[in-house]
Coordinates of C-alpha atoms and ligand atoms in Angstrom, one line a residue:
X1 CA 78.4 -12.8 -62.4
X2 CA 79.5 -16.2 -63.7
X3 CA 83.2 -16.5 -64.8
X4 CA 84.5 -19.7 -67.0
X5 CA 88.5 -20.5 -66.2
X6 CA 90.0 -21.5 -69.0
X7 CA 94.2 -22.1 -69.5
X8 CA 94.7 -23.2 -73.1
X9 CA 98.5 -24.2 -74.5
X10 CA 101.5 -25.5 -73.6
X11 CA 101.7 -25.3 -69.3
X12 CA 103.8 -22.7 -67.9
X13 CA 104.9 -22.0 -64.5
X14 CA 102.5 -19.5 -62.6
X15 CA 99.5 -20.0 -64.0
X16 CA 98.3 -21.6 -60.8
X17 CA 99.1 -18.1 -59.2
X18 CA 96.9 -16.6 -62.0
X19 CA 94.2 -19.1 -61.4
X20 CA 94.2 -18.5 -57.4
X21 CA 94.1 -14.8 -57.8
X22 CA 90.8 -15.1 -60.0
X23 CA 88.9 -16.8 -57.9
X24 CA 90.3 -15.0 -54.7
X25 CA 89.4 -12.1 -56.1
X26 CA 86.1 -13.2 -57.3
X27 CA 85.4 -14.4 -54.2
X28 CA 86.0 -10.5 -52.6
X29 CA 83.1 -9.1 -55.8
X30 CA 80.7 -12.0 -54.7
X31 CA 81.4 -13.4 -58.5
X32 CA 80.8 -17.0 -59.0
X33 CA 84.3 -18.9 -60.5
X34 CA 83.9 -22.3 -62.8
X35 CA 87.1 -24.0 -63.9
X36 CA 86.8 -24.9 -67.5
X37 CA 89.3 -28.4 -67.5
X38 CA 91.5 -28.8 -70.4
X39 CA 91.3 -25.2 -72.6
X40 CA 88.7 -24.5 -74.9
X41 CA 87.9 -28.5 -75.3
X42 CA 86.7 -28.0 -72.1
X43 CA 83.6 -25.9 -72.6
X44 CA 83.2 -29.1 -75.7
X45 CA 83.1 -31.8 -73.1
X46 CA 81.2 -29.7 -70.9
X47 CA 83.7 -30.5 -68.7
X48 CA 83.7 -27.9 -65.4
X49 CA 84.7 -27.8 -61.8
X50 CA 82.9 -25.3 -59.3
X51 CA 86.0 -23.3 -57.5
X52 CA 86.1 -22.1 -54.5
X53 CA 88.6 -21.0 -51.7
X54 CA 89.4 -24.6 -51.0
X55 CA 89.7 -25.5 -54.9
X56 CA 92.7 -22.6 -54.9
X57 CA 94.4 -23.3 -51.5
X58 CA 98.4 -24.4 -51.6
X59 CA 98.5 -24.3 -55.5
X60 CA 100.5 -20.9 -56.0
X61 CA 104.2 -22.9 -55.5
X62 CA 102.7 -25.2 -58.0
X63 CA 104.0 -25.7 -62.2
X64 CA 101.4 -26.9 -64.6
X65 CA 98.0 -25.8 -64.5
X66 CA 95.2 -27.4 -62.2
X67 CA 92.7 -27.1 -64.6
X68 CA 94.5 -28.8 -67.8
X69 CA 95.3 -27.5 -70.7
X70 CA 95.2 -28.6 -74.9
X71 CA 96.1 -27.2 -78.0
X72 CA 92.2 -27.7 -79.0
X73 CA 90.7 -24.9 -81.5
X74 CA 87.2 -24.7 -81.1
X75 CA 86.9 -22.9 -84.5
X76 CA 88.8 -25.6 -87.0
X77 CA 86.3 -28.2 -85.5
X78 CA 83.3 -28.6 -88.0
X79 CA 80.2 -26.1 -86.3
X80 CA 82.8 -24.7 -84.1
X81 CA 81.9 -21.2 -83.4
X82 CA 77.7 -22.6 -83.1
X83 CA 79.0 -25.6 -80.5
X84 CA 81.1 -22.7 -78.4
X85 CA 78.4 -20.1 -78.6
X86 CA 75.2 -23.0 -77.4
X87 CA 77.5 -24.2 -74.8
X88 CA 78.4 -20.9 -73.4
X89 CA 75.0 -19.7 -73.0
X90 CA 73.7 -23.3 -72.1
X91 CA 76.1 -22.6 -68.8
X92 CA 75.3 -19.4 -68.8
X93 CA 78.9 -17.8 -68.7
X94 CA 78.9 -14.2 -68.1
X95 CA 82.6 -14.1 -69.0
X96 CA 85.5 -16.0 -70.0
X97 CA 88.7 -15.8 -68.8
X98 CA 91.5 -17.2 -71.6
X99 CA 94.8 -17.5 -69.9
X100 CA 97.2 -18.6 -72.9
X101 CA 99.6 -17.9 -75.3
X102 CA 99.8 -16.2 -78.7
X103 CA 97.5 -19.1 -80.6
X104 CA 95.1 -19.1 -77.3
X105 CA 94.8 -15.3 -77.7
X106 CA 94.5 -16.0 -81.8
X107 CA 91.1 -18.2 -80.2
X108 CA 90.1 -15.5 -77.6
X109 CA 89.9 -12.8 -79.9
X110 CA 87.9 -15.1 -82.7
X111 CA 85.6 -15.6 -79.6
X112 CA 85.3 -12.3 -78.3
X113 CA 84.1 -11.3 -82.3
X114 CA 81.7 -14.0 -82.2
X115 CA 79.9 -12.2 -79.1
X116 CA 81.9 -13.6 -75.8
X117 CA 83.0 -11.4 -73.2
X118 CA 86.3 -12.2 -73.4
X119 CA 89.3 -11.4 -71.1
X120 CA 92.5 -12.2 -72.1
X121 CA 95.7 -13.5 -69.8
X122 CA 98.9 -13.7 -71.6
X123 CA 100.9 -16.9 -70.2
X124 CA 104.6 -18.4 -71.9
X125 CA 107.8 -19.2 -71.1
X126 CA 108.7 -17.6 -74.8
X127 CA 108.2 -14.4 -73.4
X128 CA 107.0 -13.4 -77.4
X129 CA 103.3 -12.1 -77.2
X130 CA 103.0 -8.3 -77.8
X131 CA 102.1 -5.3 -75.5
X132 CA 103.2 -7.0 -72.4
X133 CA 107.0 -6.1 -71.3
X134 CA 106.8 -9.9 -69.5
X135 CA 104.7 -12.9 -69.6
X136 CA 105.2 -15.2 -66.6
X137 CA 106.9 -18.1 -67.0
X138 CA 110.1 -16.9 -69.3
X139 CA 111.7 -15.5 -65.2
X140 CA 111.5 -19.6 -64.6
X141 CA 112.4 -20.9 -67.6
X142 CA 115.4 -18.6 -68.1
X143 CA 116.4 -19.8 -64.3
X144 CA 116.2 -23.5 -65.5
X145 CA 118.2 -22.9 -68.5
X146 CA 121.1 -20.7 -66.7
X147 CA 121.3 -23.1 -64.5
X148 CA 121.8 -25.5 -67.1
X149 CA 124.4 -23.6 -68.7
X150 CA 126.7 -23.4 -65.5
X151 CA 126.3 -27.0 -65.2
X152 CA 127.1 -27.7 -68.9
X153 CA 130.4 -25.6 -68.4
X154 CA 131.6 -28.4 -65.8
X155 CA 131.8 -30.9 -68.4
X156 CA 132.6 -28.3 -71.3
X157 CA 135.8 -27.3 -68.9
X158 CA 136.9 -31.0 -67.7
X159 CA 136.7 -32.7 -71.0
X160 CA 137.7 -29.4 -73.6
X161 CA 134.5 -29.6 -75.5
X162 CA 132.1 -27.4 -76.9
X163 CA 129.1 -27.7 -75.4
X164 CA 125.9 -26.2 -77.1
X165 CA 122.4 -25.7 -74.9
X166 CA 119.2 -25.7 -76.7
X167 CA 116.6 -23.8 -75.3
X168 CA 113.1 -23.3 -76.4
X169 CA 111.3 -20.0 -77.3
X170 CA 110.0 -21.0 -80.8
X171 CA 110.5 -18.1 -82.9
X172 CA 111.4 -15.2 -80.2
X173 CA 115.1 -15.6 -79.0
X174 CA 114.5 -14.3 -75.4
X175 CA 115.2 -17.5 -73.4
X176 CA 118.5 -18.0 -75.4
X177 CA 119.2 -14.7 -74.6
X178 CA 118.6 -13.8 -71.0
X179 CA 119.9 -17.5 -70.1
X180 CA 123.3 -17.1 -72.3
X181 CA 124.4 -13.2 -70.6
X182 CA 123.3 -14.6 -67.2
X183 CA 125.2 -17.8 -67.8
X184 CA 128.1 -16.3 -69.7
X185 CA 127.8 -18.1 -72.7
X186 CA 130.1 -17.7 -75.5
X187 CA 127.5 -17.7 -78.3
X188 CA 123.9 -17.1 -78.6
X189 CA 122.5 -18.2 -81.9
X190 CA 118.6 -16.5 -81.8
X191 CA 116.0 -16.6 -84.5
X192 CA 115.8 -12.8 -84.5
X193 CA 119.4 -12.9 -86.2
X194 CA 120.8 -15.2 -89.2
X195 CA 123.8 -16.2 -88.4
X196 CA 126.6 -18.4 -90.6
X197 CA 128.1 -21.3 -88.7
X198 CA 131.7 -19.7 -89.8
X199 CA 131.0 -16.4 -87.7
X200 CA 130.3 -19.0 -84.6
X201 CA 133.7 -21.2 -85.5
X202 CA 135.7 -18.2 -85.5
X203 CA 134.6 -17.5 -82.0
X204 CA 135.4 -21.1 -81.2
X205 CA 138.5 -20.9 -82.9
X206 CA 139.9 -17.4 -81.0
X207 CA 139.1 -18.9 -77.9
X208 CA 140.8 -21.9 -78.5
X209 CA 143.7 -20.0 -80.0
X210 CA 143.4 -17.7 -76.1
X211 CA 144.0 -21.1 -74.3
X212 CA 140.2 -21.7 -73.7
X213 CA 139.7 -25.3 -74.7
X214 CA 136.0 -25.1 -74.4
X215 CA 133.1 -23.0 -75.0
X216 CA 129.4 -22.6 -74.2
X217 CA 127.3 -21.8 -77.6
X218 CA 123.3 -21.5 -76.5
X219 CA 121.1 -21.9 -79.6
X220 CA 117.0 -21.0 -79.5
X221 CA 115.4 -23.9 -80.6
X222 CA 113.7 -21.2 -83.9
X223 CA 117.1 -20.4 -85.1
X224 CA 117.9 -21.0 -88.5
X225 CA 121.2 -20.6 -90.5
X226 CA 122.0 -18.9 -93.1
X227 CA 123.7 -22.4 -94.9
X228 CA 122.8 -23.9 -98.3
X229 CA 122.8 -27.3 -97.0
X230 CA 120.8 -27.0 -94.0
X231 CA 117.8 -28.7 -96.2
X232 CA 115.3 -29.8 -93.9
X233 CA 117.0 -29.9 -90.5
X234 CA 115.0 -26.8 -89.0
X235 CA 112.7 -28.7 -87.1
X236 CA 110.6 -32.1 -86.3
X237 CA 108.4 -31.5 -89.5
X238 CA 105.8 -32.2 -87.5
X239 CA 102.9 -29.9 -86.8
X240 CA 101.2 -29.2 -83.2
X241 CA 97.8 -29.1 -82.5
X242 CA 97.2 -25.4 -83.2
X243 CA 98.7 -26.3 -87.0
X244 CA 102.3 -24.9 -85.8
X245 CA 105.9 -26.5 -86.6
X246 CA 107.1 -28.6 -83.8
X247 CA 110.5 -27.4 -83.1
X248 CA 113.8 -29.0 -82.1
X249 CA 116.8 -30.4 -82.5
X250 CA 119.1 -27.6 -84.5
X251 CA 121.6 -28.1 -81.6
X252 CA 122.4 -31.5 -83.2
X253 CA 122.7 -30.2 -86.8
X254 CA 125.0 -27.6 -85.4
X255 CA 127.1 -29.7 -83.6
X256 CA 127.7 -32.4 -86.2
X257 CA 128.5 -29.1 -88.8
X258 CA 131.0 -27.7 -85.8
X259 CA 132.8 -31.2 -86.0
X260 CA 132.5 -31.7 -88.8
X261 CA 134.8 -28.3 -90.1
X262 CA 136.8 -28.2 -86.9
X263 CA 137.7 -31.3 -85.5
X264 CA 136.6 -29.7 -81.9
X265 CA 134.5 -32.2 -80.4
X266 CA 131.4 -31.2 -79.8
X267 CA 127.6 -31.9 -77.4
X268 CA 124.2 -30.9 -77.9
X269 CA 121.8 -30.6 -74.8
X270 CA 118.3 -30.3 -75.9
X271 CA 116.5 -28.7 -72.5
X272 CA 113.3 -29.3 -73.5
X273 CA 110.1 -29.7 -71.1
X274 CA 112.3 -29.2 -68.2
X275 CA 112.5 -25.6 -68.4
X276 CA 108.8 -24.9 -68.3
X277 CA 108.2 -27.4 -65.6
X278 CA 108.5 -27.4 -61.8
X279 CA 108.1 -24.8 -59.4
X280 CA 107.4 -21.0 -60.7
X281 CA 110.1 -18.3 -59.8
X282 CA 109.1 -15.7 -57.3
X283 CA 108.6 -13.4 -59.7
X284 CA 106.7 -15.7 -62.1
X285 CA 104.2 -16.4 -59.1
X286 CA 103.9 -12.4 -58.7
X287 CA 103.5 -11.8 -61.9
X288 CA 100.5 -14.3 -62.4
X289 CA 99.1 -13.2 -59.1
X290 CA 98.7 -9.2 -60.3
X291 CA 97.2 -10.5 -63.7
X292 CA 94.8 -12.9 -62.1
X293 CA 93.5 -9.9 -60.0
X294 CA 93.7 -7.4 -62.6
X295 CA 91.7 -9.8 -64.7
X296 CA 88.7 -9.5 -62.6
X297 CA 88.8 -6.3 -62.5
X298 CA 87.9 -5.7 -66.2
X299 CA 85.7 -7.7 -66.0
X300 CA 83.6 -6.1 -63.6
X301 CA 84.6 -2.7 -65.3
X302 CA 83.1 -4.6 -69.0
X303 CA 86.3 -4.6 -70.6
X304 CA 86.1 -7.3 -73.0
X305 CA 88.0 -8.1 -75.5
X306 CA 91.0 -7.5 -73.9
X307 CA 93.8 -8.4 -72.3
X308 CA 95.6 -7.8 -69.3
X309 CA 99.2 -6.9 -69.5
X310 CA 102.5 -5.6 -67.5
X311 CA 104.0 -2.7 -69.0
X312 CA 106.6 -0.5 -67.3
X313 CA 105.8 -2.5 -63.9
X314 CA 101.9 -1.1 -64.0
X315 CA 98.7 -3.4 -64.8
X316 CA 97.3 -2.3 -68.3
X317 CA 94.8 -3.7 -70.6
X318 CA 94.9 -3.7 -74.2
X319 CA 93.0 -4.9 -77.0
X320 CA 93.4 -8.5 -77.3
X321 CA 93.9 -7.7 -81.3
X322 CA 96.7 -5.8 -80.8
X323 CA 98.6 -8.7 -78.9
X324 CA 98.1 -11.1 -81.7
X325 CA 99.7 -10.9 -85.5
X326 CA 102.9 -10.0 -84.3
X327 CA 105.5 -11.5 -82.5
X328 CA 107.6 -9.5 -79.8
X329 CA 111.3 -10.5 -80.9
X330 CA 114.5 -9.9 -78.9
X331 CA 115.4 -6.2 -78.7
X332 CA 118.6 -5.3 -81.1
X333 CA 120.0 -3.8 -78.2
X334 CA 120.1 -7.1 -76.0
X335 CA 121.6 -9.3 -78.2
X336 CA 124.4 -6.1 -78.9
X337 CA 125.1 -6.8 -74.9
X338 CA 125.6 -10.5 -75.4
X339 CA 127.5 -9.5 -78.7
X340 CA 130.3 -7.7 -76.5
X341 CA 130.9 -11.6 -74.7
X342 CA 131.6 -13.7 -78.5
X343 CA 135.1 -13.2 -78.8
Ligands
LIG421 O1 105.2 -22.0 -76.4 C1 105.8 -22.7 -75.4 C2 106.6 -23.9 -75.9 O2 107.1 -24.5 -74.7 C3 107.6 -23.5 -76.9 O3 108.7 -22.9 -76.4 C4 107.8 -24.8 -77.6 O4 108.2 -24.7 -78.9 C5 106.4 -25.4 -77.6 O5 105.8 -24.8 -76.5 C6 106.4 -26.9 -77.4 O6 105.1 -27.3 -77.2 P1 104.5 -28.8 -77.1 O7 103.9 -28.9 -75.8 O8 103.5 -28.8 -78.2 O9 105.6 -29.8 -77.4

């Protein structure tokens, strides 16, 4: 059995676990593991490393991915699906494993119905891909970020400011949320819920009126008000390589607006790369470890086509076309325990 490595999207912390799990386990079924560098490009370029125990050794503290990773889309390149499916049999790939987000699994499953055997991995720091209860990544990222937020509130406090942390998470408000209840913030604007700049001033203004000179507003880089002249300022305009918006920078149209109507002065703290970067949390490099293994198993049980996923703390698999279409959005629930905090 010959098994292609691919990790495809933005990098996320543990997917070196993931990667060290597949070929350790490999190893133990006497399957052969090639590392596909750089996504789906990868299997373009023909570009492949041989792994082996050594290849995996002293990686699983490690961010990033060893292997590289790219936004590419084999099937919006002209002969797409004919270039993928001659190179794949050329290097006579038994499987594929796709560790990736929500466009990567968008790509797997287009593969897996063009004849691949396919096994997905989910991988994010947005935590946002359905049928898994986590992805890896989002228990580092939402570290970063809290950690952020109690360092924010050191300035916030000294100099009577509001201080507003932008997180990312594209369109899924589950950074914003975990990081804002573990860091006690005062607001959490999410995409999940529209929300009028007055309902956060009156916050800000209740606070103030409590004695609490400051406050700490968290904002999900997706959010979006619900404000006639918001115009363009949702995003960068710009698109990403998998044809998606390229988000950020809402934090600094919110601040200039809180300003602006209050007279409080006001900071934006865009977070940015630094929360998917670095070393993966404990239970990030855990997490990656039981889905590399898990991974292998399906494939030597045939179970393409699908992808491997953590639900009520058990491995399960599920189709991969049920993870993709839909986004898995903050819980009402959640954001009604942060509510209880925006007073
Ligand atoms: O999906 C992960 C993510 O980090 C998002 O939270 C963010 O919007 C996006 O990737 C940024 O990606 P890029 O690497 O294209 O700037």
């Amino acid at each position: 059995m010959k098994i292609g490595i691919l990790t495809s999207g933005g990098d996320c912390p543990g997917l070196n676990a993931v990667i060290r799990a597949i070929v350790r386990k490999s190893e133990h079924f006497g399957f052969e593991t090639i590392g596909i560098k750089n996504g789906w490009k990868g299997i373009f370029d023909e570009s492949y490393i041989r792994m082996d125990l050594n290849s995996v050794a002293g990686i699983i503290n490690k961010g990033g991915t060893i292997l590289g990773t790219s936004r590419f889309s084999p099937f919006e390149k002209r002969n797409g699906k004919d270039t993928l499916l001659h190179k794949i049999s050329r290097e006579r790939f038994d499987a594929i494993i796709a560790i990736g987000g929500e466009g990567s699994m968008h790509i797997a499953q287009l593969a897996f119905e063009s004849g691949i055997n396919i096994v997905g991995v989910p991988k994010t720091i947005d935590n946002d891909i359905n049928g898994t209860d986590y992805t890896f990544g989002f228990d580092t990222a939402v570290g970063i970020a809290t950690e952020a937020i109690d360092r924010l509130h050191t300035t916030a406090e000294s100099h009577h400011r509001i201080m507003i942390l932008e997180v990312m998470g594209r369109y899924a408000g589950w950074i914003a949320l975990y990081s804002g209840i573990a860091g006690g913030a005062d607001v959490v604007i999410i995409p999940e819920i529209k929300t009028k700049i007055s309902s956060v001033i009156k916050v800000l203004k209740s606070r103030y009126k409590r004695g609490k000179l400051f406050s700490i507003i968290v904002i999900a880089e997706g959010a979006k008000f619900d404000e006639k002249n918001m115009g363009k300022k949702k995003g960068t305009e710009k698109l990403d390589d998998f044809g998606r918006e390229r988000l950020g920078g809402i934090s600094n149209y919110l601040a200039d607006e809180i300003e602006r109507r209050t007279g409080f002065e006001c900071r934006a703290t865009i977070l940015g790369y630094v929360q998917r970067g670095g070393v993966p949390s404990a239970f990030d490099r855990v997490l990656g470890t039981r889905l590399g293994i898990y991974s292998v198993e399906m494939i030597k049980e045939g179970k393409f086509g699908r992808m491997a996923a953590l639900q009520s703390n058990s491995m399960v698999d599920i189709p991969i076309s049920e993870a993709i279409g839909k986004l898995k959005t903050v819980d009402k629930d959640l954001y009604e325990v942060a509510q209880v905090f925006f007073k």
